[in-house]
Short mmCIF file of N, CA and C in Angstrom, two decimals:
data_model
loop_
_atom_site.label_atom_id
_atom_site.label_comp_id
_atom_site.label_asym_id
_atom_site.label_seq_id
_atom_site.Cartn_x
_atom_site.Cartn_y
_atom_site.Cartn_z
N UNK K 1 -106.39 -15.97 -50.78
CA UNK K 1 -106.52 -16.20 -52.21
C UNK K 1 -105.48 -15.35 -52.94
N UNK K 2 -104.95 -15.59 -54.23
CA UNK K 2 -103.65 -15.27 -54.37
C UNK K 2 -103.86 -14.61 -56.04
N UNK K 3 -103.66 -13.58 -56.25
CA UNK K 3 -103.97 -12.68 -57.25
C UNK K 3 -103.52 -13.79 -58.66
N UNK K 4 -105.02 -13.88 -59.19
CA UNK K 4 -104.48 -14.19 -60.97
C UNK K 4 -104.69 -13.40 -62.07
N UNK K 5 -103.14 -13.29 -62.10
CA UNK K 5 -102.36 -11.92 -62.87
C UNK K 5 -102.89 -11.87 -63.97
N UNK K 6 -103.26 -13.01 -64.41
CA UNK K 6 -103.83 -13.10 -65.99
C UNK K 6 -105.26 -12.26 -66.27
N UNK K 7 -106.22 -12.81 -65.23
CA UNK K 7 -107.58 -12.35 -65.12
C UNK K 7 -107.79 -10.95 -64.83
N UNK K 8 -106.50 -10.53 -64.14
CA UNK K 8 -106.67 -9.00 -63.93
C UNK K 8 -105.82 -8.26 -64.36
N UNK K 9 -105.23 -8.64 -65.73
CA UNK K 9 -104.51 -7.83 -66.39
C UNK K 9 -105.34 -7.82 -68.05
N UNK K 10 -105.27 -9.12 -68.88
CA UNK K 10 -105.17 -9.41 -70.29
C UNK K 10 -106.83 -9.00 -70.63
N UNK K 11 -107.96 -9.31 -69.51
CA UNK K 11 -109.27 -9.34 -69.82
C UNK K 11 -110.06 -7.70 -69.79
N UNK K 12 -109.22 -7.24 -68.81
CA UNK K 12 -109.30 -5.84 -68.45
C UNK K 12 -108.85 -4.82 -69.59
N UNK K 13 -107.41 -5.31 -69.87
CA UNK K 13 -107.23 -4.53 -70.94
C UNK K 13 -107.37 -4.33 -72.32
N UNK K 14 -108.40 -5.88 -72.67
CA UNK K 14 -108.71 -5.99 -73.75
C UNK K 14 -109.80 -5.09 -74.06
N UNK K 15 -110.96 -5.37 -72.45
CA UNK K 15 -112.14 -4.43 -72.71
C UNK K 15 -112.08 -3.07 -72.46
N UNK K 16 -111.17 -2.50 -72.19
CA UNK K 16 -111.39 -1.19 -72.27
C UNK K 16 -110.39 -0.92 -73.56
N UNK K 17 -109.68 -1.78 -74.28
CA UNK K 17 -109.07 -1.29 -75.76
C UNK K 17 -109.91 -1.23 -76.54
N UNK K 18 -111.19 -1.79 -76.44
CA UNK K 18 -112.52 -2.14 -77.16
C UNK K 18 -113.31 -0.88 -76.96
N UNK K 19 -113.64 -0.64 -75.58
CA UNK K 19 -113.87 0.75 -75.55
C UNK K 19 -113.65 2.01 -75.47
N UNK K 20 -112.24 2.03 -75.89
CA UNK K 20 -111.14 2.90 -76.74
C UNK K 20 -112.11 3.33 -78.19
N UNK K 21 -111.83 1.97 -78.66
CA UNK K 21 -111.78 1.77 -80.20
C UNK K 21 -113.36 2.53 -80.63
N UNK K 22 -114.12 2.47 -79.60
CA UNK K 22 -115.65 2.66 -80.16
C UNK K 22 -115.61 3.90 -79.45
N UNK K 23 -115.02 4.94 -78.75
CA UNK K 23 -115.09 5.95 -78.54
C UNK K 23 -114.86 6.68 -79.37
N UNK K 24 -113.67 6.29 -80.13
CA UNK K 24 -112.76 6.61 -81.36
C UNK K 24 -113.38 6.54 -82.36
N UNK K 25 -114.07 5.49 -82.39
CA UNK K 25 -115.32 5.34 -83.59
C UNK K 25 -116.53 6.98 -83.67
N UNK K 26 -116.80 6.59 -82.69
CA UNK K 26 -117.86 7.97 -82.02
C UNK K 26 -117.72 9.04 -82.42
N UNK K 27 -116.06 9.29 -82.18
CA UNK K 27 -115.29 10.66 -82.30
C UNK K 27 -115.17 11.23 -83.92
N UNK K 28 -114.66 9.98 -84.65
CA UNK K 28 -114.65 10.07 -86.03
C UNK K 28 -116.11 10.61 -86.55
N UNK K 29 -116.98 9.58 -86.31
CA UNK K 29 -118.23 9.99 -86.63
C UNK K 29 -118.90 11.56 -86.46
N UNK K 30 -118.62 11.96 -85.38
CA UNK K 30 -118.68 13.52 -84.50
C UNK K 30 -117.97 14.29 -85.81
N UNK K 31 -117.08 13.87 -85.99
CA UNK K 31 -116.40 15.27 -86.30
C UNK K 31 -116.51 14.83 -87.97
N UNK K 32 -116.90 13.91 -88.71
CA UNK K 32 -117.17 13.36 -90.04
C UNK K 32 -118.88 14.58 -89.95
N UNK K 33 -119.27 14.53 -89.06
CA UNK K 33 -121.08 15.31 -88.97
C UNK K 33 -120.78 17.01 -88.89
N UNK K 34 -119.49 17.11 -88.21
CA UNK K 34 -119.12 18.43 -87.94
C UNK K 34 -118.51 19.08 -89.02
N UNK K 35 -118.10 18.46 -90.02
CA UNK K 35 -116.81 18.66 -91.10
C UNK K 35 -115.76 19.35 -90.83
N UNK K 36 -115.52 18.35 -89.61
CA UNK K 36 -113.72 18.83 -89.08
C UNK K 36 -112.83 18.19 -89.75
N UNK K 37 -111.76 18.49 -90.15
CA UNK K 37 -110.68 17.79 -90.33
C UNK K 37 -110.14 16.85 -89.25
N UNK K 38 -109.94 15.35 -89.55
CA UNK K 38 -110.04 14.45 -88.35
C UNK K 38 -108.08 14.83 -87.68
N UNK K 39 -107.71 15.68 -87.93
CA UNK K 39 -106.34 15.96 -87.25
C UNK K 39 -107.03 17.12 -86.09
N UNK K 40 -108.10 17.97 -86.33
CA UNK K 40 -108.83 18.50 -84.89
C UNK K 40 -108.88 17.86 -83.66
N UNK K 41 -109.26 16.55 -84.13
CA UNK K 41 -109.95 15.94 -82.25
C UNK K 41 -108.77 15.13 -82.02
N UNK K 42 -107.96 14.83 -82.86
CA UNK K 42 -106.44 13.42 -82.95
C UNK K 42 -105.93 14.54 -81.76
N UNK K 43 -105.52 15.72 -82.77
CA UNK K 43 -104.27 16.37 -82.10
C UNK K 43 -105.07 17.55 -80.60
N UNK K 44 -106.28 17.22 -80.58
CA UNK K 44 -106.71 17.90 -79.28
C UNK K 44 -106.24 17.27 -78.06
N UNK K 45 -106.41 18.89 -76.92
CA UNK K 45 -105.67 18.08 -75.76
C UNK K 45 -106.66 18.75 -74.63
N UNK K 46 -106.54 18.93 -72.92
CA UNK K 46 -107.19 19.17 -72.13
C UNK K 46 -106.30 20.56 -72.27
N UNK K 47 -105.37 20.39 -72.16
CA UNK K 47 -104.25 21.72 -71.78
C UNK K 47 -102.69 21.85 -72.33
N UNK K 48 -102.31 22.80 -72.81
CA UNK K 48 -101.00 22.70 -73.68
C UNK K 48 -99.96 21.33 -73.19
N UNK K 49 -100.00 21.53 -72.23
CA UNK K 49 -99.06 20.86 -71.60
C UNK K 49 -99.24 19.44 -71.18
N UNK K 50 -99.94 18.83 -71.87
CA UNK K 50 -100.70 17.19 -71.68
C UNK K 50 -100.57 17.07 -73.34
N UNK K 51 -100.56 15.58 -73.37
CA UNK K 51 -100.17 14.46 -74.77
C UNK K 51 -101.77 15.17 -75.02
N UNK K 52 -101.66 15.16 -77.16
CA UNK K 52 -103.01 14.86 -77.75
C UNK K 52 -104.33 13.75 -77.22
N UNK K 53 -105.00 13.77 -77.90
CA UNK K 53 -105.98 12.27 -78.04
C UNK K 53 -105.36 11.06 -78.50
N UNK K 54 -104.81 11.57 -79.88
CA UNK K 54 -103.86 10.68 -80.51
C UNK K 54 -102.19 9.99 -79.64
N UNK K 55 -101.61 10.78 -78.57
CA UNK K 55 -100.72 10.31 -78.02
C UNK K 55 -101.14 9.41 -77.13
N UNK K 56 -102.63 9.50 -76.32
CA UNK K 56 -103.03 9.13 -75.06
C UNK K 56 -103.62 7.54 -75.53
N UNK K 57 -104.10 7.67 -77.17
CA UNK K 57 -103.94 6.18 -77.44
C UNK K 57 -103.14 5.72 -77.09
N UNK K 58 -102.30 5.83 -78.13
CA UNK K 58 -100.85 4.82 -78.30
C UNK K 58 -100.39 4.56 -76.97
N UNK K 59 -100.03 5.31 -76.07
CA UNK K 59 -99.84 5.42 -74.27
C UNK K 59 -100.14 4.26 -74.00
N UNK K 60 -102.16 4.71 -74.19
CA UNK K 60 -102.42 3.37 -73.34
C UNK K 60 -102.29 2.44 -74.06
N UNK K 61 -101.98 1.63 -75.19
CA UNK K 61 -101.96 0.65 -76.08
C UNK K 61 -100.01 0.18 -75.76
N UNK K 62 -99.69 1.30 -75.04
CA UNK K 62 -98.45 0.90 -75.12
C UNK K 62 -98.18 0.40 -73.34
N UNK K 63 -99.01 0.70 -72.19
CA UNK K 63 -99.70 -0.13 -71.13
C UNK K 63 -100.12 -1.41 -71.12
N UNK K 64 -100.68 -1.39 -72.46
CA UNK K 64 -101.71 -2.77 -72.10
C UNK K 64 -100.50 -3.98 -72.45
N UNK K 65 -100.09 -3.49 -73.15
CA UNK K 65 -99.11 -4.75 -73.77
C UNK K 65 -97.57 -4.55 -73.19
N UNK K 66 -97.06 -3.56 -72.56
CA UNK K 66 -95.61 -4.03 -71.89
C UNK K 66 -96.06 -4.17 -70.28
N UNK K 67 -97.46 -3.75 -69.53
CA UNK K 67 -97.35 -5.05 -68.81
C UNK K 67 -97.80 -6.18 -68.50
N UNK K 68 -98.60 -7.06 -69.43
CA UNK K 68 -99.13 -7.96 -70.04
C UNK K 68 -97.43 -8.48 -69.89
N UNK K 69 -97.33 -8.14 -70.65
CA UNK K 69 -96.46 -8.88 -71.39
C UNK K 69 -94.86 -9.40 -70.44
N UNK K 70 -94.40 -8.09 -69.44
CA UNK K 70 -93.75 -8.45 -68.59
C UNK K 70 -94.31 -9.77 -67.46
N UNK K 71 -95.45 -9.58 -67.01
CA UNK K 71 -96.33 -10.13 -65.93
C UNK K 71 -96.16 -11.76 -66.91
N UNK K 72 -96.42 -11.65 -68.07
CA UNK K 72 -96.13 -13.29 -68.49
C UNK K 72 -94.62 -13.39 -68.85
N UNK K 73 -94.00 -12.73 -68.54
CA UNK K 73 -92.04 -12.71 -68.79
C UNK K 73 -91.86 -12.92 -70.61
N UNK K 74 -92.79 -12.49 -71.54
CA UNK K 74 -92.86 -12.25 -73.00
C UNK K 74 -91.81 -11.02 -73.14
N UNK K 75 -91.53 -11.14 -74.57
CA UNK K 75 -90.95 -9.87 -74.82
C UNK K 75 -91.90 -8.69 -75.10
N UNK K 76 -91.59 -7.67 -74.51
CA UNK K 76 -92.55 -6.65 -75.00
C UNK K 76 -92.35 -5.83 -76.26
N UNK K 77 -93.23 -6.27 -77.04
CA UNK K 77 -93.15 -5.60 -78.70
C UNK K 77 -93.20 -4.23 -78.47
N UNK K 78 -92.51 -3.47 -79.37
CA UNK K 78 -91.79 -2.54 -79.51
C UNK K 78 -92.79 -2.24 -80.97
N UNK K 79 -93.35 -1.12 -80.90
CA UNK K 79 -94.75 -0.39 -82.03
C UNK K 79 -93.79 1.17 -82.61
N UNK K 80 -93.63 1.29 -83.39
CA UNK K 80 -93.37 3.18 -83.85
C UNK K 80 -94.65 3.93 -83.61
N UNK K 81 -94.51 4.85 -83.19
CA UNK K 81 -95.30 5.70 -83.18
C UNK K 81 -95.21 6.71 -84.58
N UNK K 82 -96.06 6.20 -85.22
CA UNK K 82 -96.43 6.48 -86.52
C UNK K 82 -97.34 7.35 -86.86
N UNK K 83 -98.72 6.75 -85.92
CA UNK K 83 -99.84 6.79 -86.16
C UNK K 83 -100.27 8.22 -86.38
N UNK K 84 -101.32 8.32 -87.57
CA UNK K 84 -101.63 9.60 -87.75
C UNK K 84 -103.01 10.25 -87.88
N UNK K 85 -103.66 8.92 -87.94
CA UNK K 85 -105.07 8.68 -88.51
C UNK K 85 -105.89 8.13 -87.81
N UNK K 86 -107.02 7.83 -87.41
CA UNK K 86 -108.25 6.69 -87.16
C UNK K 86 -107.75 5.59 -87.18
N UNK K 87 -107.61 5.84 -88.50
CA UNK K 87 -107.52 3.92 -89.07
C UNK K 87 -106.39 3.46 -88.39
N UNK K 88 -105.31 4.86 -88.25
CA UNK K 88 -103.70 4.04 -88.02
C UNK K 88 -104.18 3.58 -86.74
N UNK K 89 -105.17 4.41 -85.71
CA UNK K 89 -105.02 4.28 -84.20
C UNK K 89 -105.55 3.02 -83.93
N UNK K 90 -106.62 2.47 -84.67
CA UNK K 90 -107.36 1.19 -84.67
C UNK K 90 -106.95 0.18 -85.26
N UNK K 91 -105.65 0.52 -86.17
CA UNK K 91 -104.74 -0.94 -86.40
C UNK K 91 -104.20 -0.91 -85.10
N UNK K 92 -103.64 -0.39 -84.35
CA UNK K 92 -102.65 0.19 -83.37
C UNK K 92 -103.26 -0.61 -82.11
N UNK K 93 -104.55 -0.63 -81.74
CA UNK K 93 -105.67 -1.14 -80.69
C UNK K 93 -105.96 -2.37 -81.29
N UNK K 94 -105.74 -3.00 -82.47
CA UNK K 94 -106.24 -4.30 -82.86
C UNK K 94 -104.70 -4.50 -82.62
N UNK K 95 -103.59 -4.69 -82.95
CA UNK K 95 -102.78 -5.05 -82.69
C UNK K 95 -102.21 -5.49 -81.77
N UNK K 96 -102.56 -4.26 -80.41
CA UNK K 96 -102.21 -4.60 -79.06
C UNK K 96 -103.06 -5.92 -78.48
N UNK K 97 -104.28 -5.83 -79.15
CA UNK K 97 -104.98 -6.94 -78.44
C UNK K 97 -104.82 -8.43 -79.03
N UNK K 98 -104.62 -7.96 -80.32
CA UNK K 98 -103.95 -9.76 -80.47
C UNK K 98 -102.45 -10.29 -79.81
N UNK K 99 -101.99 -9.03 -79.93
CA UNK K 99 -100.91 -9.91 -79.57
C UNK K 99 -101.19 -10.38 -77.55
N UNK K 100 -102.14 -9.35 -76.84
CA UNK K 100 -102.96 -10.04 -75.33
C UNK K 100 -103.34 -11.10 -75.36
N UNK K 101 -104.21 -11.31 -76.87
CA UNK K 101 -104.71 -12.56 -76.93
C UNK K 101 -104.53 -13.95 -76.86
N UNK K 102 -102.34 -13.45 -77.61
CA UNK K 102 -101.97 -14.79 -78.34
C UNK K 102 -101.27 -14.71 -76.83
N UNK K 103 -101.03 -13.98 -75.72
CA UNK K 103 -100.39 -14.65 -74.47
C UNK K 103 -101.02 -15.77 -73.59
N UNK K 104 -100.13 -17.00 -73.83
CA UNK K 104 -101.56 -18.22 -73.14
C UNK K 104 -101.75 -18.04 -71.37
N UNK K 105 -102.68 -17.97 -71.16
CA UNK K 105 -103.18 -17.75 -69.32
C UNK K 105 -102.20 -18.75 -68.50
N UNK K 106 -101.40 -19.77 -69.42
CA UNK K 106 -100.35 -20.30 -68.26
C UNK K 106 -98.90 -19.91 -67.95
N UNK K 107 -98.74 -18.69 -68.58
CA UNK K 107 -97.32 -18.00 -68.98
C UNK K 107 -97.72 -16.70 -67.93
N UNK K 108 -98.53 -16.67 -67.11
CA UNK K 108 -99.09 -15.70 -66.08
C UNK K 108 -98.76 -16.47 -65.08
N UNK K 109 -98.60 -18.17 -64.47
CA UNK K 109 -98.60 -18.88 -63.77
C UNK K 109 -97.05 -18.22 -62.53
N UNK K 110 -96.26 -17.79 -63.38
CA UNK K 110 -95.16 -17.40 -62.63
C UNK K 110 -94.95 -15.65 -61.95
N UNK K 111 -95.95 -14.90 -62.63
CA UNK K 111 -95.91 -13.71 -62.35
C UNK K 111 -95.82 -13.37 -61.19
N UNK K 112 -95.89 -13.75 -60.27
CA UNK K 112 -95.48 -13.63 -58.47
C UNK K 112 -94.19 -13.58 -58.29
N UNK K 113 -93.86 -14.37 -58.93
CA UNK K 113 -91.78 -14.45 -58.89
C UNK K 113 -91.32 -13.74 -59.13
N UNK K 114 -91.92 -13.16 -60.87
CA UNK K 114 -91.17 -11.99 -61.39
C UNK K 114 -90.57 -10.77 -61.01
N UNK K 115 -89.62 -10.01 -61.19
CA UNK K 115 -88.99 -9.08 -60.95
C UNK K 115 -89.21 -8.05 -62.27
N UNK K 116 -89.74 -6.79 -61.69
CA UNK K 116 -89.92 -5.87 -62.48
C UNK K 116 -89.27 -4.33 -62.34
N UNK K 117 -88.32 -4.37 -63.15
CA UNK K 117 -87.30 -3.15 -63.39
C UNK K 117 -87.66 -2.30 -64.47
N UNK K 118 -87.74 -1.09 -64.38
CA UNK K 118 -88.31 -0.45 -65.39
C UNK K 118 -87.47 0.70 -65.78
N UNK K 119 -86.84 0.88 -67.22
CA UNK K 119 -85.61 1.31 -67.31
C UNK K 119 -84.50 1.00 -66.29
N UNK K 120 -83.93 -0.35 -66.37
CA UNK K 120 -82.60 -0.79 -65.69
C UNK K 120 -81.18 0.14 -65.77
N UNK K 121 -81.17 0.53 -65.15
CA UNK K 121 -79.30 0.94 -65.66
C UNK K 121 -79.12 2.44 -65.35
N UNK K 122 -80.37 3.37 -65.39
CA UNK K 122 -80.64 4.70 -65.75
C UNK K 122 -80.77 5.20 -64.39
N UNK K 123 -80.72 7.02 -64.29
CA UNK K 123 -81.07 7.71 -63.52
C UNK K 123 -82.89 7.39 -63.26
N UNK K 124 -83.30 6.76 -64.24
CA UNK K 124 -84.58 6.46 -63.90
C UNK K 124 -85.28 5.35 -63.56
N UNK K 125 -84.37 4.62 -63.28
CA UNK K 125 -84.67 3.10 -62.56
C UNK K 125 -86.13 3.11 -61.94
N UNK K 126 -86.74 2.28 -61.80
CA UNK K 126 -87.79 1.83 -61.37
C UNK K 126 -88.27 0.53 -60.53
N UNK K 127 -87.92 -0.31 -59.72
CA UNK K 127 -87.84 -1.17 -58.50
C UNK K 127 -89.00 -1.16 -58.62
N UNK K 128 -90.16 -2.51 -58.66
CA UNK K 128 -91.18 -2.77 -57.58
C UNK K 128 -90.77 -3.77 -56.79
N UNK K 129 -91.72 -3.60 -55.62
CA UNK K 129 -91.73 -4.58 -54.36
C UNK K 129 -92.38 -5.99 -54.86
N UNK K 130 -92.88 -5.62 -56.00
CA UNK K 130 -94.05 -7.02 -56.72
C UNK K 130 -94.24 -7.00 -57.69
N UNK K 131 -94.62 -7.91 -58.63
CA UNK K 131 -95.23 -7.91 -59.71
C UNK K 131 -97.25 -7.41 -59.49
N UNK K 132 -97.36 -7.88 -58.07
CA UNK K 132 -99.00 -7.04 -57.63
C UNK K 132 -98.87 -5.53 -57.84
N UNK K 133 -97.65 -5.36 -57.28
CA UNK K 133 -97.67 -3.72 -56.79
C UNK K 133 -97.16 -2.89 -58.12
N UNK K 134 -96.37 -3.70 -58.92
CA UNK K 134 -96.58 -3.22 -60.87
C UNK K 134 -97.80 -3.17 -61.24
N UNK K 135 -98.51 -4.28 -60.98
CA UNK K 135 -99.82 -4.15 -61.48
C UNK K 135 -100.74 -3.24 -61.24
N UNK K 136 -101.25 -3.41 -59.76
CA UNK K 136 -102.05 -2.68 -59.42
C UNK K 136 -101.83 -1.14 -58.76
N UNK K 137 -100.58 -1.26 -58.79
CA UNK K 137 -100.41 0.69 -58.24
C UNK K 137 -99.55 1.43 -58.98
N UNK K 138 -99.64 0.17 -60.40
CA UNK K 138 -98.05 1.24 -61.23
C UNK K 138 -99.14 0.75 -63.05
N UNK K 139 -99.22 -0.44 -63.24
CA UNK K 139 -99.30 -0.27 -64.62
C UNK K 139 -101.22 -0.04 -64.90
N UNK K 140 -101.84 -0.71 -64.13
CA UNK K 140 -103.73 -0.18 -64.38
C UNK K 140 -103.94 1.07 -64.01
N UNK K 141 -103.44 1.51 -63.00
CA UNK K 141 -103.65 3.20 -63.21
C UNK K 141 -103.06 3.87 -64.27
N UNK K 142 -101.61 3.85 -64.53
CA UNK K 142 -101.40 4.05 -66.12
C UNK K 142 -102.56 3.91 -67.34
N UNK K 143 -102.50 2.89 -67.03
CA UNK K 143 -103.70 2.64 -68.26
C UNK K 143 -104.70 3.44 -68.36
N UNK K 144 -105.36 3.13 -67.00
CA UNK K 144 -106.67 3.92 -66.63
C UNK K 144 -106.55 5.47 -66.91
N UNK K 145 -105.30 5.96 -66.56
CA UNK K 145 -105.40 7.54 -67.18
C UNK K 145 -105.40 7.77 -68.09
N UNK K 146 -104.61 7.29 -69.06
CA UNK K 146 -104.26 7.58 -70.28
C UNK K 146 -105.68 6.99 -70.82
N UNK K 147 -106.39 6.02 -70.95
CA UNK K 147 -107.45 5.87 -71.44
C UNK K 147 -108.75 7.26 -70.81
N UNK K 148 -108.86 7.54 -69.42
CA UNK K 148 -109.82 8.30 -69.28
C UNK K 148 -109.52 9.75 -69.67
N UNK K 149 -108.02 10.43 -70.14
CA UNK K 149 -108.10 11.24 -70.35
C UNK K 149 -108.14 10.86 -71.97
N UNK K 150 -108.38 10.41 -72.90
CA UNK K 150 -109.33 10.45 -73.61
C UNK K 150 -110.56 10.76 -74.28
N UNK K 151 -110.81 9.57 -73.37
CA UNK K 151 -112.63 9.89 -72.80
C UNK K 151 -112.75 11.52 -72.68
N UNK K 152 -111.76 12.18 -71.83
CA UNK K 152 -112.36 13.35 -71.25
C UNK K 152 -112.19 14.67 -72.50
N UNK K 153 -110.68 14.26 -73.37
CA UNK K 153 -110.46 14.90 -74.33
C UNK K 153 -112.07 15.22 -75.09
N UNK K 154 -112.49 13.85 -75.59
CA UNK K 154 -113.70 13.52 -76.57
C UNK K 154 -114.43 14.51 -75.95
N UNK K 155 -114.99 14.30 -74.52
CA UNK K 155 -115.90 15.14 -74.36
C UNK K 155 -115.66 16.13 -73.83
N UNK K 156 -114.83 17.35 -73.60
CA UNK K 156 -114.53 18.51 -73.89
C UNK K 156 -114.85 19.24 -75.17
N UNK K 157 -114.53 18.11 -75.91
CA UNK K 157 -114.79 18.77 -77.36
C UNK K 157 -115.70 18.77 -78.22
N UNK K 158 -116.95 18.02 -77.11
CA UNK K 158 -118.38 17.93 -77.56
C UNK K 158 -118.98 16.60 -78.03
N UNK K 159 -117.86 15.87 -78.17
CA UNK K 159 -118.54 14.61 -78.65
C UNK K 159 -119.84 13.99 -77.72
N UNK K 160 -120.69 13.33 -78.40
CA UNK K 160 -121.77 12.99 -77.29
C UNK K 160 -120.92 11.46 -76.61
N UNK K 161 -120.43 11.15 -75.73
CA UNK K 161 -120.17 9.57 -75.25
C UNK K 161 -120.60 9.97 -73.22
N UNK K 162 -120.52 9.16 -72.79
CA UNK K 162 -120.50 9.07 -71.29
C UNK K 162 -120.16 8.04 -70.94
N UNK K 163 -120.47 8.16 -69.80
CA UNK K 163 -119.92 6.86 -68.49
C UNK K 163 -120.10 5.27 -69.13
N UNK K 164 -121.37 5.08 -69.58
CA UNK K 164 -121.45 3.92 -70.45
C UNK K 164 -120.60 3.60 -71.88
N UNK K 165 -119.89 4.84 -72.31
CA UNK K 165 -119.52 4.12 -73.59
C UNK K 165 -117.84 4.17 -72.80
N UNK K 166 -117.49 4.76 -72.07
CA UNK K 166 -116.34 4.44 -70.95
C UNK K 166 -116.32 3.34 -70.56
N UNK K 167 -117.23 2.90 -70.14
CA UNK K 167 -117.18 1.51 -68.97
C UNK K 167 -117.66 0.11 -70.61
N UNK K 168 -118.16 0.53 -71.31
CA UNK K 168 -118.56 -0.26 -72.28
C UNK K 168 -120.21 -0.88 -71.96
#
C-alpha cells in the first residue's frame, strides 16, 4: 500500500494547528487570571538558548505549510514574521490552515515523484531520498517539536493544559 501524502500531511497538520490555537487560547486566559503582561508567556522559553513560545509558533506554522505545500509542488507562501501578539499568532495559525485547506487532495497525487531540495545552491543543501523520507523523518518531526515544545513552554510556566489538550 503506497503512502497518501495528502492524508498524512494536510489533516495532521491542520489538527494539531487547532490544538496550537486552543493551547494559546488557554495560555492567554492563564496569564489574563494571573495579570501578566501577555509578552511573559509569548517571549518565554525552556532555556536561553531555544526560540520563545512565540517563535515555536510561527516555526511550526511555517512546517505545516512549506511541506504541504512542496509535497503538492504549490508555491510555498512566504509569511513575515511580525507577529507580536495572541491575536497576531492566531491570524498566523488561521492562515496557515486555509491556505492547507485551499490545497485540493489531487495535487498530492504526484508527491512520490517529487524531488525535494532544501536550500538549493548553499553550503546547506538538503537532498532527500523521497518525498516519504521529507515527510516522515524530516518535515512531521519538525512540526512535532516545534509544536510540543510549546506545549512544554505553557506548562513550565504553570499553565494548567496536558496530554489531552496536546493531542486535542
Amino acid at each position: 500500500m503506497s503512502l497518501n501524502f495528502y492524508q498524512a500531511s494536510v489533516p495532521v497538520f491542520v489538527k494539531f494547528l487547532n490544538n496550537l490555537e486552543s493551547l494559546l487560547k488557554t495560555a492567554e486566559s492563564y496569564g489574563q487570571s494571573k495579570k501578566l503582561d501577555p509578552s511573559v508567556l509569548l517571549q518565554s522559553r525552556l532555556f536561553p538558548d531555544m526560540f520563545p513560545l512565540l517563535r515555536q509558533v510561527q516555526i511550526a506554522a511555517d512546517f505545516a505549510k512549506s511541506v504541504s505545500a512542496r509535497l503538492a509542488g504549490v508555491e510555498v507562501p512566504s509569511y513575515e514574521d511580525t507577529e507580536q501578539s495572541y491575536a497576531d499568532l492566531y491570524q498566523r495559525l488561521d492562515k496557515t490552515r486555509q491556505f492547507l485547506l485551499s490545497i485540493p487532495e489531487a495535487a498530492f497525487a504526484e508527491a512520490a515523484s517529487r524531488e525535494v531540495v532544501l536550500r538549493p545552491g548553499t553550503e546547506k543543501e538538503k537532498r532527500f531520498a523521497s518525498t516519504e523520507d521529507y515527510l516522515l523523518h524530516y518535515g512531521l518531526p519538525q512540526f512535532y517539536f516545534h509544536v510540543t515544545t510549546a506545549y512544554a513552554i505553557l506548562r513550565h510556566n504553570g499553565v494548567e493544559v496536558g496530554k489531552k489538550d496536546f493531542m486535542g
